[in-house]
mmCIF file of C-alpha atoms and ligand atoms in Angstrom:
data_model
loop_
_atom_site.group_PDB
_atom_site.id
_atom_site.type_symbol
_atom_site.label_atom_id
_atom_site.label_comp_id
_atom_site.label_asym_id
_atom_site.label_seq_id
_atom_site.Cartn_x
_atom_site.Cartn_y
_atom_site.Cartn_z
ATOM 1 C CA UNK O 7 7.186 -9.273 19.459
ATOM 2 C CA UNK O 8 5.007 -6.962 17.245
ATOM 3 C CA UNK O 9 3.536 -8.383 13.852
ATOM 4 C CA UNK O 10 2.601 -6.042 10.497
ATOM 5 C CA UNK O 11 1.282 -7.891 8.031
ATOM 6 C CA UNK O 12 1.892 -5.462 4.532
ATOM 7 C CA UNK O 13 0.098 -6.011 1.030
ATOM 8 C CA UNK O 14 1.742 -5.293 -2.071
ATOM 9 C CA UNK O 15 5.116 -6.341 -0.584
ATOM 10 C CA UNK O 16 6.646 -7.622 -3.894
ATOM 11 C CA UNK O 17 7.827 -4.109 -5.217
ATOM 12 C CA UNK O 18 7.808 0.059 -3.911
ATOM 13 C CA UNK O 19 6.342 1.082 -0.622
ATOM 14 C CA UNK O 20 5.367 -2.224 0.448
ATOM 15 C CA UNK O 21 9.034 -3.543 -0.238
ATOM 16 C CA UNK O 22 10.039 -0.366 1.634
ATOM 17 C CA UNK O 23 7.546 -0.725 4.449
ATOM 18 C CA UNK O 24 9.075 -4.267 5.291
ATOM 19 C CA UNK O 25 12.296 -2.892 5.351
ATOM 20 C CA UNK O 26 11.707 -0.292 7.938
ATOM 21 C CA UNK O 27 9.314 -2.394 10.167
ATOM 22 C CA UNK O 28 12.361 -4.952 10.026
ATOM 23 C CA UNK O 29 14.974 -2.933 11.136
ATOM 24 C CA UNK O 30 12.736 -1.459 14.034
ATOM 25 C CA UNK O 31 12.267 -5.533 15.084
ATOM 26 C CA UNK O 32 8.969 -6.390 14.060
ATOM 27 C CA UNK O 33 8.067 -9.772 12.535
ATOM 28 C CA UNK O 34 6.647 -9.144 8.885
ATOM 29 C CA UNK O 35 3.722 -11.070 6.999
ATOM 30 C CA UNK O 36 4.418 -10.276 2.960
ATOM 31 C CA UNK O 37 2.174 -10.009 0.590
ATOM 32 C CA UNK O 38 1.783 -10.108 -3.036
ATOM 33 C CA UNK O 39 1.430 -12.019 -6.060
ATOM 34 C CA UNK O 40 5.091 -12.649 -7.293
ATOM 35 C CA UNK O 41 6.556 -15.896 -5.068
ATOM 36 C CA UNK O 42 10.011 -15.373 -6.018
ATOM 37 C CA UNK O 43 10.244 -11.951 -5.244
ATOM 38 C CA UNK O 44 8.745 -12.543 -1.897
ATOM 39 C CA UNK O 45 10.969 -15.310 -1.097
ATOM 40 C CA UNK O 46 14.334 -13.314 -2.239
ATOM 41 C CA UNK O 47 12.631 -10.286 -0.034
ATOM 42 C CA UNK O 48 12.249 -12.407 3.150
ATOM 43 C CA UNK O 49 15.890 -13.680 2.653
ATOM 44 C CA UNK O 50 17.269 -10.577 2.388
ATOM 45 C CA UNK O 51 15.279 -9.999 5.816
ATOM 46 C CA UNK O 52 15.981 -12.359 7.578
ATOM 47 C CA UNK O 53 20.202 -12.165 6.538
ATOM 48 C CA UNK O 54 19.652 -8.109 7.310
ATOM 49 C CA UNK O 55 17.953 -7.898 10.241
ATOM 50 C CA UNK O 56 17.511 -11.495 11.714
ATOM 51 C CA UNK O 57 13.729 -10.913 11.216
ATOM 52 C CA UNK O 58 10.853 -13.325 11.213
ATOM 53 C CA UNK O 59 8.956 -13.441 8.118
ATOM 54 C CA UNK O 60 6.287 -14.928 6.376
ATOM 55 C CA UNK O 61 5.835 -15.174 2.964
ATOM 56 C CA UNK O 62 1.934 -15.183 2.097
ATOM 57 C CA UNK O 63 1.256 -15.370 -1.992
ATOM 58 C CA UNK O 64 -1.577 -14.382 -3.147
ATOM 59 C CA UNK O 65 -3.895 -12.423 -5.452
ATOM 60 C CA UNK O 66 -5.878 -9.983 -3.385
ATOM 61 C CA UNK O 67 -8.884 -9.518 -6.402
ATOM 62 C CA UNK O 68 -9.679 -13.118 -5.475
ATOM 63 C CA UNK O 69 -11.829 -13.514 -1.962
ATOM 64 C CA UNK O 70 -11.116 -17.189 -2.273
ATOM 65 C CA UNK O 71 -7.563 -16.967 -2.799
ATOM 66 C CA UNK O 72 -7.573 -14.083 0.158
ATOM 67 C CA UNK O 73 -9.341 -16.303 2.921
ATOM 68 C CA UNK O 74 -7.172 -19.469 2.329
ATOM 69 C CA UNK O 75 -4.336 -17.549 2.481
ATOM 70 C CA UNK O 76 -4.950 -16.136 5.607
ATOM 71 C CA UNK O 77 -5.970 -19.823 7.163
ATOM 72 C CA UNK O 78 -2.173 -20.867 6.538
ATOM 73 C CA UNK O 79 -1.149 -17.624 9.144
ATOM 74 C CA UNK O 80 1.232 -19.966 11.482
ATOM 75 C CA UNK O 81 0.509 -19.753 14.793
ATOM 76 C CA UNK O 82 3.797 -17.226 16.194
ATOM 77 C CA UNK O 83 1.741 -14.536 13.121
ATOM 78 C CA UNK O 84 -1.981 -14.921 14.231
ATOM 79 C CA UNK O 85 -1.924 -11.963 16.379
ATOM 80 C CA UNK O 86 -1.255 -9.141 13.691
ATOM 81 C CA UNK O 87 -0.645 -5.494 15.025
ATOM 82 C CA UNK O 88 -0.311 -3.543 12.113
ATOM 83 C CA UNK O 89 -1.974 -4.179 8.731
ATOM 84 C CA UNK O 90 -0.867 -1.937 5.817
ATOM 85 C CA UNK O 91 -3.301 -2.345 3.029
ATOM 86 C CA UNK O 92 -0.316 -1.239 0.513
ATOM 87 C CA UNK O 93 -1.245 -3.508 -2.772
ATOM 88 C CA UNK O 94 -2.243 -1.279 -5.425
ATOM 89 C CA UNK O 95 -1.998 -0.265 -9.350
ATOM 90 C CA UNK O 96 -3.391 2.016 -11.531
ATOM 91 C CA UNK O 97 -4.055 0.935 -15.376
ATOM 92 C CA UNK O 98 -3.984 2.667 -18.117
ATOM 93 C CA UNK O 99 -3.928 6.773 -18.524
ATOM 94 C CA UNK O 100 -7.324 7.129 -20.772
ATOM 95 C CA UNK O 101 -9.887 9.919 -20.773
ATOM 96 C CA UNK O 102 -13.238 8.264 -19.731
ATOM 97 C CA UNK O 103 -14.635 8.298 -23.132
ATOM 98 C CA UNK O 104 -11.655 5.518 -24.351
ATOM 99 C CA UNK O 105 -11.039 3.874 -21.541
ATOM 100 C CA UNK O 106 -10.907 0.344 -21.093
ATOM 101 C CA UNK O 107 -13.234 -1.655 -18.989
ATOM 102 C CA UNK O 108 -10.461 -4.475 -18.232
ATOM 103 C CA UNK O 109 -8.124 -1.242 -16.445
ATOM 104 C CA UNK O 110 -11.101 -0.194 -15.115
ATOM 105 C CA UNK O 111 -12.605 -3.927 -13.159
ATOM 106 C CA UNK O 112 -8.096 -4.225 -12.674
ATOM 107 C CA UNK O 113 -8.032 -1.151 -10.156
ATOM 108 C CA UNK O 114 -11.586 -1.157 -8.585
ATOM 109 C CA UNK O 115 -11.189 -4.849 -7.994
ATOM 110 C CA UNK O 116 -7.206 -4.420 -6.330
ATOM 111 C CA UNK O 117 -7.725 -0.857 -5.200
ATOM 112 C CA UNK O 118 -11.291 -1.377 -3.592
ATOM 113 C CA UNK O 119 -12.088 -5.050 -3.434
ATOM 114 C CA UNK O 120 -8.836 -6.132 -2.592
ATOM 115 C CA UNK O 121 -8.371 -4.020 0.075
ATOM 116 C CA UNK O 122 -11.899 -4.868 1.589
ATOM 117 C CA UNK O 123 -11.230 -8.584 1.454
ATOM 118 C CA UNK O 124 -8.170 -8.457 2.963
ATOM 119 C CA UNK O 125 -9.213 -6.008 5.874
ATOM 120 C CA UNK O 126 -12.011 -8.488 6.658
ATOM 121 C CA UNK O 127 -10.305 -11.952 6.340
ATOM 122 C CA UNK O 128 -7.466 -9.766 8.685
ATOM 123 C CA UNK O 129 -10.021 -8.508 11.203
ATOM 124 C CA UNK O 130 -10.466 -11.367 13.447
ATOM 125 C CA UNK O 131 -6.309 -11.490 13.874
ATOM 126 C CA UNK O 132 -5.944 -7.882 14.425
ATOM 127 C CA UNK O 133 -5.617 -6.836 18.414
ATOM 128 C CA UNK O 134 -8.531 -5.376 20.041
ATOM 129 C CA UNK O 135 -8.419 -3.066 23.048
ATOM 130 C CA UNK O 136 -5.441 -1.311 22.138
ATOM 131 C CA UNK O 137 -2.172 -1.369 19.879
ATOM 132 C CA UNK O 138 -3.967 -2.292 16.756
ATOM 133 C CA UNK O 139 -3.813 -0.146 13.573
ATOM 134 C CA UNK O 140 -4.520 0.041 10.173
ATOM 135 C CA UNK O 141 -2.686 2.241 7.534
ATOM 136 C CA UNK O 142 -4.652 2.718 4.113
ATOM 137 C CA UNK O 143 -2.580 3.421 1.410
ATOM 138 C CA UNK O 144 -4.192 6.343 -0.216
ATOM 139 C CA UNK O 145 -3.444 9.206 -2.855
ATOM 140 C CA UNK O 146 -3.362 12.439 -3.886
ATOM 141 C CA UNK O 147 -5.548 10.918 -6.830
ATOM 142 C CA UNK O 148 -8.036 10.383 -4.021
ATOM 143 C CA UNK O 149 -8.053 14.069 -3.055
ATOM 144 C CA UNK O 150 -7.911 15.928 -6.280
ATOM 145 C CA UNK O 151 -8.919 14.375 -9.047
ATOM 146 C CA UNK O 152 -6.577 15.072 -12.188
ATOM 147 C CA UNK O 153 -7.714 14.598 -16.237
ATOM 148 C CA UNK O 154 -7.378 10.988 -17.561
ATOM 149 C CA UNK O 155 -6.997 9.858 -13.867
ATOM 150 C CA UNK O 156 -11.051 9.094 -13.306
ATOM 151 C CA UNK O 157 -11.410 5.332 -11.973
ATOM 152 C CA UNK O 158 -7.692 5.408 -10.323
ATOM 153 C CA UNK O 159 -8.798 8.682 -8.646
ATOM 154 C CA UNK O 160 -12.273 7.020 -8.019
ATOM 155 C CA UNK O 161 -10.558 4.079 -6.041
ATOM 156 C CA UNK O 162 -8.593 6.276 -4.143
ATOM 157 C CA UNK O 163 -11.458 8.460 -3.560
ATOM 158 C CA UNK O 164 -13.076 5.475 -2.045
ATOM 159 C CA UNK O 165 -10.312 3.899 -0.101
ATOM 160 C CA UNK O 166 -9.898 7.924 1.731
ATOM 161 C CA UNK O 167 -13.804 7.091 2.720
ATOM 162 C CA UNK O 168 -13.574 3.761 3.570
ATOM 163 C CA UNK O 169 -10.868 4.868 5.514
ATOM 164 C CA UNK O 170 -12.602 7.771 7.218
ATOM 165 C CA UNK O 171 -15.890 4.923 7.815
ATOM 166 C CA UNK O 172 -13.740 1.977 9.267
ATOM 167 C CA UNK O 173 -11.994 4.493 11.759
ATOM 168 C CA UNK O 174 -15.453 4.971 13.543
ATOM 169 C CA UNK O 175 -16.648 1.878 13.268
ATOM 170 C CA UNK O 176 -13.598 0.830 14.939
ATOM 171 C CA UNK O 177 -13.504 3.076 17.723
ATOM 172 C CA UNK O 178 -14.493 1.120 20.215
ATOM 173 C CA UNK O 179 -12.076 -1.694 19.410
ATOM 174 C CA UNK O 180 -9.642 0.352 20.246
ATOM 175 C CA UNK O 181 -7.934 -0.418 16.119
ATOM 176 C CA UNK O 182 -6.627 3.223 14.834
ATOM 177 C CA UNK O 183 -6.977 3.687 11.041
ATOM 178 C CA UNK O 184 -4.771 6.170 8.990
ATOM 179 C CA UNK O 185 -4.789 7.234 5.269
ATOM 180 C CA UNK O 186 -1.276 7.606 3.957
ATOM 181 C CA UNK O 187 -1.794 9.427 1.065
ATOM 182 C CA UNK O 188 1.398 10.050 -1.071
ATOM 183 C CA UNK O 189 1.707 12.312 -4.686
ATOM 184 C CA UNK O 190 4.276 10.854 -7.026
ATOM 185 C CA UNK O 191 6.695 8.149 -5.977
ATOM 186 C CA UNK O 192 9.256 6.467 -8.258
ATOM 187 C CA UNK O 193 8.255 2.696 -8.139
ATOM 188 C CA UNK O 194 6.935 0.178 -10.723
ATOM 189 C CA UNK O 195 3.594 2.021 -9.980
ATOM 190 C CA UNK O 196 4.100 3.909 -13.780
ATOM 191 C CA UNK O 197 5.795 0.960 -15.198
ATOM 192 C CA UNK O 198 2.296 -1.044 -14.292
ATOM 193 C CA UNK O 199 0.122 1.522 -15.060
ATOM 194 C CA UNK O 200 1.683 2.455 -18.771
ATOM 195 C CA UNK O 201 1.357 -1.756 -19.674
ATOM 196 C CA UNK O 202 5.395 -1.975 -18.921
ATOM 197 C CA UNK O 203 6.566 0.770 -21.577
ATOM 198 C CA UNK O 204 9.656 1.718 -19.440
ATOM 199 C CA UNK O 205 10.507 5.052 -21.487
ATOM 200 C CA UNK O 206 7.490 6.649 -20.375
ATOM 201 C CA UNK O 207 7.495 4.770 -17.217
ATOM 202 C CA UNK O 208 10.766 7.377 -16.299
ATOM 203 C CA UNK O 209 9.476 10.635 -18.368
ATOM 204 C CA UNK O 210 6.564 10.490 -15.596
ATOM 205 C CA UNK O 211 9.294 11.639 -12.944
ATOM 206 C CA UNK O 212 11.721 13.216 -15.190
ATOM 207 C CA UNK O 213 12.936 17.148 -14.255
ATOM 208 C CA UNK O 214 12.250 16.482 -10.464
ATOM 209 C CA UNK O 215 12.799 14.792 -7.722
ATOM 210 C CA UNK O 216 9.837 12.301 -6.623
ATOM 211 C CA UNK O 217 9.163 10.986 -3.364
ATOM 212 C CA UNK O 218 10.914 7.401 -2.920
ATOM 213 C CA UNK O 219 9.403 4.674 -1.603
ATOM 214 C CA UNK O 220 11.344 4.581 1.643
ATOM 215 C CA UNK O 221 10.094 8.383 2.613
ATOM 216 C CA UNK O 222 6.797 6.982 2.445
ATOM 217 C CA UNK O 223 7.564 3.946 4.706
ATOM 218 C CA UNK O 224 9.264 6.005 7.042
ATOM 219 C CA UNK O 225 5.904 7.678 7.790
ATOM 220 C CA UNK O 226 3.660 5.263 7.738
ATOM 221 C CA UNK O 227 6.246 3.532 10.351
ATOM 222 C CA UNK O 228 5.890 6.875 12.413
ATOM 223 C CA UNK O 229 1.999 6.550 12.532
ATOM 224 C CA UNK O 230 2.698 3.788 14.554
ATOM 225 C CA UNK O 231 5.142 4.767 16.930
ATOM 226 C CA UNK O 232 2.388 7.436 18.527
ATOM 227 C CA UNK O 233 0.914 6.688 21.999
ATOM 228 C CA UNK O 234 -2.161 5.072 22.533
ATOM 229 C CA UNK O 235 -4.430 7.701 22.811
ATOM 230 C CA UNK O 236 -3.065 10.218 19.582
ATOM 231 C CA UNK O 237 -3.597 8.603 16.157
ATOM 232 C CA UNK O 238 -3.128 10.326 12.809
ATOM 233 C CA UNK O 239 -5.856 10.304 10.871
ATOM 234 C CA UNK O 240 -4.381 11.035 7.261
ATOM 235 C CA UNK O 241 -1.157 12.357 5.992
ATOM 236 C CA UNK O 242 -0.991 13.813 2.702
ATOM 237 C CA UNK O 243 3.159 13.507 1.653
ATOM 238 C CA UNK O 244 4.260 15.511 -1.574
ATOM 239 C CA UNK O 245 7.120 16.012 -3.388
ATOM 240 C CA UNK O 246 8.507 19.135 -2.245
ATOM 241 C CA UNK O 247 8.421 19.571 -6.448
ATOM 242 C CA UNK O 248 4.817 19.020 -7.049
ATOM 243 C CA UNK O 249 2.144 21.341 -5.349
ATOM 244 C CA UNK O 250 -0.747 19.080 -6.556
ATOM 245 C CA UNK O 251 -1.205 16.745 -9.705
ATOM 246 C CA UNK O 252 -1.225 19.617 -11.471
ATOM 247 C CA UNK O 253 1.354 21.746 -10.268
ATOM 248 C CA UNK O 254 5.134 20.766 -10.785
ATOM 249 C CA UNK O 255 8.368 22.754 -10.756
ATOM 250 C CA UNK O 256 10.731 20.989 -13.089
ATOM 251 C CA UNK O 257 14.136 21.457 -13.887
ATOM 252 C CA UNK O 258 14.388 21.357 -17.337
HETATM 253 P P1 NDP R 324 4.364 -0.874 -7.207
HETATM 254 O O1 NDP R 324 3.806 -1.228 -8.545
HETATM 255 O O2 NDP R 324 5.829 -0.732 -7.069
HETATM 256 O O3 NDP R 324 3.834 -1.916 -6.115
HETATM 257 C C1 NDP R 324 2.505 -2.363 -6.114
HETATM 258 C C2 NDP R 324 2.375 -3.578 -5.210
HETATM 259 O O4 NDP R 324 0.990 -3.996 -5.218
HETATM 260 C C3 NDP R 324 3.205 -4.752 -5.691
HETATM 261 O O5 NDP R 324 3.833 -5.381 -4.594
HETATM 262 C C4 NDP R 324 2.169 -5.690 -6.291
HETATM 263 O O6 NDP R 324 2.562 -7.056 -6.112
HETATM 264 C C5 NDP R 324 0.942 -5.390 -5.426
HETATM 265 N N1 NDP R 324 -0.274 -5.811 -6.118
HETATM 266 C C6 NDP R 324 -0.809 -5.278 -7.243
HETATM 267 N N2 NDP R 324 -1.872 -6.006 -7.638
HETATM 268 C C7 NDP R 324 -2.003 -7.015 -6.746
HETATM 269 C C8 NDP R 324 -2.893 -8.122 -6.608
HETATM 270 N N3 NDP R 324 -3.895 -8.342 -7.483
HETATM 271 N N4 NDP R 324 -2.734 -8.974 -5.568
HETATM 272 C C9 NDP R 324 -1.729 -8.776 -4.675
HETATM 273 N N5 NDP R 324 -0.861 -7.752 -4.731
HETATM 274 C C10 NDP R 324 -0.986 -6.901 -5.756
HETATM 275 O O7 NDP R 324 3.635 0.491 -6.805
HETATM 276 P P2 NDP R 324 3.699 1.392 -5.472
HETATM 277 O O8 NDP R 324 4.592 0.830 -4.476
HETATM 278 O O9 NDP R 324 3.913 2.776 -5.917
HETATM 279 O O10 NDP R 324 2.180 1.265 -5.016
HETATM 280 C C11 NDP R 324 1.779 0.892 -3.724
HETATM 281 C C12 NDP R 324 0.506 1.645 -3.359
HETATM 282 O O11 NDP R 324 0.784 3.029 -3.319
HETATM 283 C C13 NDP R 324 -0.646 1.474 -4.339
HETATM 284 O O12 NDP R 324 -1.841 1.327 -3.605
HETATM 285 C C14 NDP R 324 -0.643 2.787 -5.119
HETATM 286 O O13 NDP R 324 -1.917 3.098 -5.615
HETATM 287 C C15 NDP R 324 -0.217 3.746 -4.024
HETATM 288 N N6 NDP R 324 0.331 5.014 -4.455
HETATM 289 C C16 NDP R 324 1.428 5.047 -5.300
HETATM 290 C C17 NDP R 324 1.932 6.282 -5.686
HETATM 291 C C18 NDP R 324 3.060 6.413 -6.651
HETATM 292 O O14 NDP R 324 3.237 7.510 -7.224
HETATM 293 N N7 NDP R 324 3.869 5.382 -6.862
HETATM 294 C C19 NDP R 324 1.372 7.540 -5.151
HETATM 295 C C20 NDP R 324 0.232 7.371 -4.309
HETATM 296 C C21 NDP R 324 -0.234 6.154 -3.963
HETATM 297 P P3 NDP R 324 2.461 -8.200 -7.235
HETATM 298 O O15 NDP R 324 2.511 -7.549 -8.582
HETATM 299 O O16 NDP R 324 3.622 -9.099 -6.936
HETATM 300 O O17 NDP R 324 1.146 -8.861 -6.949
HETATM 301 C C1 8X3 R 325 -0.308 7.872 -7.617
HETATM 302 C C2 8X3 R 325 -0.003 9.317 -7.699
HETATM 303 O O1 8X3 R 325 -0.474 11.457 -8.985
HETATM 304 O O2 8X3 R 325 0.015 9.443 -10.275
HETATM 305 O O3 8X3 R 325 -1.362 7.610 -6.759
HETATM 306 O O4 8X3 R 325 -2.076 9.679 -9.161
HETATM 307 S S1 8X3 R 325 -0.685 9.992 -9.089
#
């Protein structure tokens, strides 16, 4: 049986990407920082789809906390196939000259660090010599950066080049490595990033229809169903509504 372990599996497209690795019979690792949520997700997994899960809390800014998590991997888990480094956030929506230094250490440390500790206390699990992959949760914000987006577009910037890096330096490992890089989905992504104000949480997606979580996990799940010798390198998945971050066509 195949094992994905997913980050950020509390909430969005990490919730989503369990779901759909689930119902195509993989085994699941989650990930995340809220226990209950992960235990009512793995239920709901199991009950679903009969799958086997694993429930790993913890907070991915912390190296410590990332390493001894990954020591309590049970046996039946240590041999992970897929890792999607999903866990994310953006904070705040400031222009550079009133920003605040606390958003700024939040997203570099989750967005960057986070994803660096986890891809290197993963490594030594992930299969060599064929059939493993890892899918970096990227953005347009990586791509284009947009005004009062600069260190969220920064970390995004960077995980697109750590991406690009780690894919040859794992070439010969036989790991592939793909960007996933969506524009706007509806999650708790704008709840987060505007401090829980839920009004303008749902005026960021109001006059057209976002992306939802589960048409991003239904391509990152079709990365991995290529054959062994074609990977995709990076997907860039829009809104049929939004050209770019600047370019929407709303309703009303
Ligand atoms: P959500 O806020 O719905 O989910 C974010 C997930 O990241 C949660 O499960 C959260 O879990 C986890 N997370 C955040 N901080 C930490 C941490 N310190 N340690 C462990 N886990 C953490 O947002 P999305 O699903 O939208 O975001 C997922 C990814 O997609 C992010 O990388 C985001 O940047 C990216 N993205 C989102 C877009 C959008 O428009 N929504 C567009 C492009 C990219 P918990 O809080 O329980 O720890
Ligand atoms: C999230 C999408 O456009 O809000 O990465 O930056 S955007």
């Amino acid at each position: 049986m195949k094992t994905v372990f997913i980050s950020g599996a509390t909430s969005g497209i990490g919730e989503a990407c369990a779901y759909v690795f689930a119902s195509n019979g993989y085994q699941i690792i989650i990930s995340g920082r809220r226990k209950e949520r992960l235990q009512k997700l793995q239920q709901k997994l199991e009950q679903e789809y009969r799958a086997s899960v694993y429930s790993l809390p913890f907070d991915i800014t912390n190296n410590k906390e990332v390493e001894a998590a990954i020591t309590q991997v049970p046996n039946g888990f240590k041999t992970i196939d897929i890792l999607v480094n999903n866990a994310g956030l953006a904070a705040g929506v400031s222009p550079i000259q009133e920003g605040l230094l606390s958003d700024w250490e939040a997203m570099i440390d989750t967005n960057i660090k986070g994803l660096l500790y986890l891809t290197k206390a993963l490594l030594p699990l992930i299969k060599r010599g064929g059939g493993g992959h890892i899918i970096n949760i990227g953005s347009i914000a990586g791509k284009m950066a947009y005004p009062n987006g600069n260190v969220y577009c920064g970390t995004k910037s960077a995980v697109q080049a750590i991406t690009e890096s780690m894919r040859i330096d794992l070439l010969a490992e036989k790991i592939k490595v793909t960007q996933v890089a969506p524009g706007a989905v509806e999650t708790e992504f704008s709840l987060v990033r505007l401090k829980g104000d839920k009004e303008a949480a749902k005026n960021v997606y109001a006059g057209y229809q976002p992306l939802i979580a589960k048409d991003v996990a239904d391509v990152v799940y079709y990365t991995t169903t290529l054959p062994a010798h074609a990977n995709i390198n990076d997907v860039l998945l829009m809104p049929t509504a939004q050209a770019n971050p600047y370019s929407y066509f709303k309703e009303n």
